[in-house]
Amino acid sequence: MMDQRPTLADVARAAGVSRAAASRAMNGAYGVSATVRDRVRAVAAELGFEPHAVARALATGRASAGRRDRIEVLIVDPDPEAMSNKPFYSRVLTGAMRALGDHDIALEVRRVATLPAEDTDPPFGRLLINVPGAAGAAYARRGRTVALGRSAPGVRFVAPDNDGGGYQAAAHLVTSGRRHIGAVFGPPTPCADERRAGFMRVLAGAARPATTADGDFTRSRGYTATRELLAREPRLDAVFASCDVTAMGVLQALREAGRRVADDVAVVGFDGSTLAEAADLSSVYMPVEDEATSAVHHLLDPALPSPPRLPTTLTVRSSS
């Protein structure tokens, strides 16, 4: 005799939600609103649906293996020492953990040099960092995804006002009388492009030529790029570094060249990290922890409205 007991698919259909949403509502998992959860459970009670105990344990991730829902922080960075060399990532993790609070959700961090070809074990949600737009869109089609920084159209993201931060840095150097300004920009990513655009807009308006070099958010490239700038413009009296890690290389190159900071050459970074504080470096502060907190909140509740750009603020110290 065929089993005529209602299934989870029957509950989902009657409640007007997906089977995945019905499962989360029944299991008390995150990702559905209280309204949806109550509706699904009311429909289940009306239909007489009773989840199998083993299936329920597997669905909630609390089977014998002890697995839980997890949020994966996926970082694309070829530097194997990136997690220790770049304060940005530790600040992201701080903000993500703040958002999770006491939620029974694991936080998993994965740094890769290149994106994996397969996605055999998708998490509850993903926080993407440095993931190219097309790849970000592909991940978004597979499940809930939020990027830190602008990504492909249709991919929800959280980002600071990079353009405004670049603008503030350039305005500070111009108004303080610097005339031979250089810049070490970042890699071809949306956040680096926005910082470059804001910075160059000020110089164009002030009719100040800029000596620029491309960077990659590393100290080593900041060092070599600054040596290139000095060779091309010996009168260099200011350098904008598009991140604080890059600025550390800039400072090293200037010291070795016998240039005094800030008497001879002013230096401004971007991030406002502990590196900037330790080096007494003028830097554009961006609220990385708040970015990550907002991103995780949007992973937990996709119904939240799209987040606005977070403000950036230049902190002037002795380097400029």
Coordinates of C-alpha atoms in Angstrom, one line a residue:
M1 CA 0.0 0.0 0.0
M2 CA 1.4 3.4 -1.0
D3 CA 2.3 5.8 1.8
Q4 CA -0.1 8.7 1.6
R5 CA 1.4 10.8 4.3
P6 CA 2.1 14.4 3.3
T7 CA 5.6 15.3 2.3
L8 CA 7.7 18.3 2.7
A9 CA 7.1 19.1 -0.9
D10 CA 3.3 19.1 -0.2
V11 CA 3.9 21.5 2.6
A12 CA 6.0 23.8 0.5
R13 CA 3.5 23.8 -2.3
A14 CA 0.6 24.6 0.0
A15 CA 2.5 27.3 1.8
G16 CA 3.7 28.9 -1.5
V17 CA 7.4 28.6 -0.8
S18 CA 10.3 26.6 -2.1
R19 CA 11.1 23.2 -0.6
A20 CA 14.4 24.6 0.8
A21 CA 12.5 27.5 2.5
A22 CA 10.0 25.0 3.9
S23 CA 12.8 22.9 5.3
R24 CA 14.4 25.8 7.0
A25 CA 11.1 27.0 8.4
M26 CA 10.4 23.5 9.9
N27 CA 13.9 23.1 11.3
G28 CA 14.2 26.6 12.8
A29 CA 17.2 27.4 10.6
Y30 CA 18.2 30.9 9.6
G31 CA 17.2 32.4 6.3
V32 CA 13.4 32.7 6.5
S33 CA 11.3 35.4 8.1
A34 CA 9.1 34.8 11.1
T35 CA 6.1 35.2 8.9
V36 CA 7.2 32.5 6.5
R37 CA 8.2 30.2 9.3
D38 CA 4.8 30.6 11.0
R39 CA 2.9 30.0 7.8
V40 CA 4.9 26.9 6.9
R41 CA 4.4 25.4 10.3
A42 CA 0.7 26.2 10.3
V43 CA 0.3 24.5 6.9
A44 CA 2.3 21.5 8.1
A45 CA 0.1 21.1 11.2
E46 CA -3.0 21.4 9.0
L47 CA -1.8 18.7 6.6
G48 CA -0.5 16.5 9.4
F49 CA 3.1 16.6 8.2
E50 CA 5.6 15.0 10.6
P51 CA 9.3 15.2 9.6
H52 CA 11.2 12.0 10.0
A53 CA 13.6 12.3 12.9
V54 CA 16.7 11.2 11.0
A55 CA 15.9 13.4 8.0
R56 CA 15.3 16.4 10.3
A57 CA 18.7 15.8 11.9
L58 CA 20.4 15.7 8.5
A59 CA 18.6 18.8 7.3
T60 CA 19.6 20.9 10.3
G61 CA 23.2 19.7 10.1
R62 CA 23.0 18.1 13.5
A63 CA 23.5 14.5 12.6
S64 CA 26.2 12.3 14.1
A65 CA 28.8 14.3 12.2
G66 CA 27.9 17.4 14.1
R67 CA 27.7 19.6 11.0
R68 CA 26.1 23.0 11.3
D69 CA 25.0 25.6 8.8
R70 CA 28.0 27.7 7.8
I71 CA 28.9 30.9 6.1
E72 CA 32.0 30.8 3.9
V73 CA 34.2 33.8 3.5
L74 CA 35.8 33.1 0.1
I75 CA 38.9 35.2 -0.5
V76 CA 40.7 35.3 -3.8
D77 CA 44.3 36.3 -3.1
P78 CA 47.4 34.8 -4.6
D79 CA 49.6 35.8 -1.6
P80 CA 49.9 32.7 0.6
E81 CA 50.7 35.0 3.6
A82 CA 47.8 37.3 2.9
M83 CA 45.9 36.4 6.0
S84 CA 48.8 37.6 8.2
N85 CA 50.1 40.4 6.0
K86 CA 46.8 42.2 5.3
P87 CA 44.9 43.6 8.3
F88 CA 41.8 44.0 6.1
Y89 CA 41.0 40.2 6.3
S90 CA 41.2 40.1 10.1
R91 CA 38.9 43.1 10.3
V92 CA 36.4 41.3 8.0
L93 CA 36.4 38.3 10.2
T94 CA 35.9 40.5 13.3
G95 CA 32.8 42.1 11.7
A96 CA 31.4 38.7 10.5
M97 CA 31.7 37.2 13.9
R98 CA 30.1 40.2 15.4
A99 CA 27.1 39.7 13.1
L100 CA 26.7 36.0 13.9
G101 CA 26.7 36.6 17.6
D102 CA 25.2 33.6 19.3
H103 CA 23.7 32.2 16.1
D104 CA 24.5 28.5 15.7
I105 CA 26.2 29.0 12.4
A106 CA 29.8 28.3 11.7
L107 CA 32.1 30.8 10.0
E108 CA 34.5 29.2 7.4
V109 CA 37.4 31.0 5.8
R110 CA 38.8 29.9 2.5
R111 CA 41.7 31.7 0.7
V112 CA 42.5 30.6 -2.8
A113 CA 44.9 31.8 -5.4
T114 CA 42.3 31.0 -8.1
L115 CA 38.7 30.1 -7.9
P116 CA 37.9 26.4 -7.6
A117 CA 36.4 24.7 -10.7
E118 CA 33.8 22.8 -8.7
D119 CA 31.3 23.7 -5.9
T120 CA 30.4 20.3 -4.5
D121 CA 29.5 21.4 -1.0
P122 CA 27.7 24.8 -1.1
P123 CA 27.4 26.5 2.3
F124 CA 24.4 28.3 3.7
G125 CA 25.8 31.6 2.4
R126 CA 29.0 33.1 0.9
L127 CA 30.8 36.3 1.6
L128 CA 32.9 37.0 -1.5
I129 CA 36.2 39.0 -1.4
N130 CA 38.1 39.8 -4.6
V131 CA 35.9 37.4 -6.6
P132 CA 35.6 38.6 -10.3
G133 CA 32.2 39.8 -11.4
A134 CA 31.3 36.9 -13.7
A135 CA 32.3 34.4 -11.0
G136 CA 30.4 36.3 -8.4
A137 CA 27.3 36.2 -10.5
A138 CA 27.8 32.4 -10.9
Y139 CA 28.0 31.9 -7.2
A140 CA 24.9 34.2 -6.7
R141 CA 22.9 31.9 -8.9
R142 CA 23.7 28.9 -6.7
G143 CA 22.7 30.4 -3.4
R144 CA 22.7 33.4 -1.2
T145 CA 25.8 35.5 -1.8
V146 CA 27.0 39.0 -0.8
A147 CA 30.2 40.5 -2.1
L148 CA 32.5 43.0 -0.3
G149 CA 32.9 45.6 -3.0
R150 CA 30.9 46.1 -6.2
S151 CA 30.6 43.0 -8.3
A152 CA 28.6 41.9 -11.3
P153 CA 25.1 43.4 -11.9
G154 CA 22.6 41.5 -9.8
V155 CA 25.1 40.5 -7.1
R156 CA 24.3 42.2 -3.8
F157 CA 27.3 43.9 -2.3
V158 CA 28.5 46.0 0.6
A159 CA 31.1 48.6 0.0
P160 CA 32.6 51.9 1.4
D161 CA 32.6 55.2 -0.5
N162 CA 35.9 54.4 -2.2
D163 CA 35.5 57.3 -4.7
G164 CA 34.9 59.8 -1.9
G165 CA 37.9 58.4 0.0
G166 CA 40.2 58.9 -3.0
Y167 CA 38.8 62.4 -3.5
Q168 CA 39.5 63.3 0.2
A169 CA 43.1 62.1 -0.1
A170 CA 43.8 64.1 -3.2
A171 CA 42.1 67.2 -1.9
H172 CA 44.3 67.0 1.2
L173 CA 47.5 66.8 -0.8
V174 CA 46.5 69.6 -3.2
T175 CA 45.3 72.0 -0.5
S176 CA 48.4 71.4 1.6
G177 CA 50.5 72.8 -1.3
R178 CA 51.9 69.6 -2.9
R179 CA 52.6 70.1 -6.6
H180 CA 54.3 67.0 -7.8
I181 CA 52.0 64.3 -6.7
G182 CA 52.4 60.5 -7.3
A183 CA 50.1 57.6 -6.7
V184 CA 50.4 53.8 -6.4
F185 CA 47.0 52.5 -7.3
G186 CA 45.6 49.1 -6.8
P187 CA 44.8 46.1 -9.0
P188 CA 42.0 46.1 -11.6
T189 CA 39.2 45.7 -9.1
P190 CA 36.1 47.9 -8.7
C191 CA 37.2 49.2 -5.3
A192 CA 40.7 50.1 -6.5
D193 CA 39.2 51.7 -9.7
E194 CA 36.8 53.8 -7.6
R195 CA 39.7 55.1 -5.4
R196 CA 41.6 56.0 -8.5
A197 CA 38.7 57.8 -10.1
G198 CA 38.0 60.0 -7.0
F199 CA 41.7 60.8 -6.6
M200 CA 42.3 61.7 -10.3
R201 CA 39.1 63.8 -10.4
V202 CA 40.6 66.2 -7.9
L203 CA 44.0 66.4 -9.7
A204 CA 42.3 67.1 -13.0
G205 CA 40.2 69.9 -11.5
A206 CA 43.3 71.4 -9.9
A207 CA 45.3 71.1 -13.2
R208 CA 47.9 69.1 -11.3
P209 CA 49.7 66.4 -13.3
A210 CA 50.0 63.0 -11.6
T211 CA 52.8 60.4 -11.8
T212 CA 51.1 57.1 -11.3
A213 CA 51.9 53.4 -11.1
D214 CA 49.7 50.3 -10.8
G215 CA 49.9 48.2 -7.7
D216 CA 48.5 45.1 -6.2
F217 CA 47.8 46.0 -2.5
T218 CA 51.2 44.5 -1.4
R219 CA 54.1 46.1 0.4
S220 CA 56.7 44.8 -2.2
R221 CA 54.9 46.4 -5.1
G222 CA 54.5 49.6 -3.1
Y223 CA 58.2 49.7 -2.7
T224 CA 59.1 49.0 -6.3
A225 CA 56.4 51.3 -7.6
T226 CA 57.7 54.2 -5.5
R227 CA 61.2 53.7 -6.8
E228 CA 59.7 53.9 -10.3
L229 CA 57.9 57.2 -9.4
L230 CA 61.0 58.8 -8.1
A231 CA 63.0 57.9 -11.2
R232 CA 60.2 59.4 -13.4
E233 CA 59.6 62.5 -11.3
P234 CA 62.6 63.4 -9.1
R235 CA 60.6 66.4 -7.7
L236 CA 58.0 64.1 -6.2
D237 CA 56.6 65.7 -3.1
A238 CA 53.5 63.5 -2.3
V239 CA 52.4 59.9 -2.8
F240 CA 49.0 58.4 -2.4
A241 CA 49.0 54.7 -1.7
S242 CA 45.7 52.9 -2.4
C243 CA 46.0 50.8 0.7
D244 CA 47.9 50.9 3.9
V245 CA 49.9 47.8 3.1
T246 CA 51.1 49.4 -0.1
A247 CA 51.9 52.5 1.9
M248 CA 54.4 50.6 4.0
G249 CA 56.4 49.8 0.9
V250 CA 56.1 53.5 -0.1
L251 CA 57.6 54.6 3.2
Q252 CA 60.4 52.1 3.0
A253 CA 61.4 53.3 -0.5
L254 CA 61.3 56.9 0.5
R255 CA 63.5 56.3 3.5
E256 CA 66.1 54.5 1.4
A257 CA 66.1 57.3 -1.1
G258 CA 66.9 59.8 1.6
R259 CA 63.5 61.5 1.4
R260 CA 62.0 62.8 4.6
V261 CA 58.3 62.1 5.4
A262 CA 56.5 64.5 5.4
D263 CA 59.0 67.3 5.0
D264 CA 60.1 66.2 1.5
V265 CA 57.3 63.9 0.5
A266 CA 53.8 63.6 2.0
V267 CA 52.2 60.1 2.1
V268 CA 48.6 59.2 2.4
G269 CA 47.2 55.6 2.6
F270 CA 43.8 54.0 2.5
D271 CA 42.2 51.6 4.9
G272 CA 42.8 53.3 8.3
S273 CA 44.1 50.0 9.6
T274 CA 46.4 49.4 12.7
L275 CA 49.3 49.7 10.3
A276 CA 48.4 53.4 9.7
E277 CA 48.1 54.0 13.4
A278 CA 51.5 52.4 14.2
A279 CA 53.3 54.2 11.4
D280 CA 51.6 57.5 12.2
L281 CA 50.3 57.5 8.6
S282 CA 47.6 59.7 7.2
S283 CA 45.0 57.3 5.9
V284 CA 41.4 57.2 4.6
Y285 CA 39.5 55.1 7.2
M286 CA 37.0 52.7 5.9
P287 CA 34.7 50.8 8.3
V288 CA 35.6 47.3 7.3
E289 CA 34.1 45.7 10.4
D290 CA 30.8 47.4 9.7
E291 CA 31.0 46.3 6.0
A292 CA 31.4 42.6 7.0
T293 CA 28.7 42.9 9.7
S294 CA 26.2 44.3 7.2
A295 CA 27.1 41.7 4.6
V296 CA 26.5 38.8 7.0
H297 CA 23.2 40.4 8.2
H298 CA 22.1 40.4 4.5
L299 CA 23.1 36.7 4.2
L300 CA 21.0 35.9 7.2
D301 CA 18.1 37.9 6.0
P302 CA 17.9 38.5 2.2
A303 CA 14.8 40.5 2.7
L304 CA 16.7 43.4 4.1
P305 CA 17.0 46.4 1.8
S306 CA 20.2 46.8 -0.2
P307 CA 22.9 48.4 2.0
P308 CA 24.1 52.0 1.2
R309 CA 27.7 52.9 0.7
L310 CA 29.5 53.2 4.0
P311 CA 31.3 56.6 4.6
T312 CA 35.0 57.0 4.5
T313 CA 37.0 59.6 6.4
L314 CA 40.5 60.9 6.0
T315 CA 42.5 60.9 9.3
V316 CA 45.5 63.2 9.0
R317 CA 48.7 62.2 10.8
S318 CA 52.3 63.2 10.8
S319 CA 53.1 61.6 7.4
S320 CA 51.3 64.5 5.5

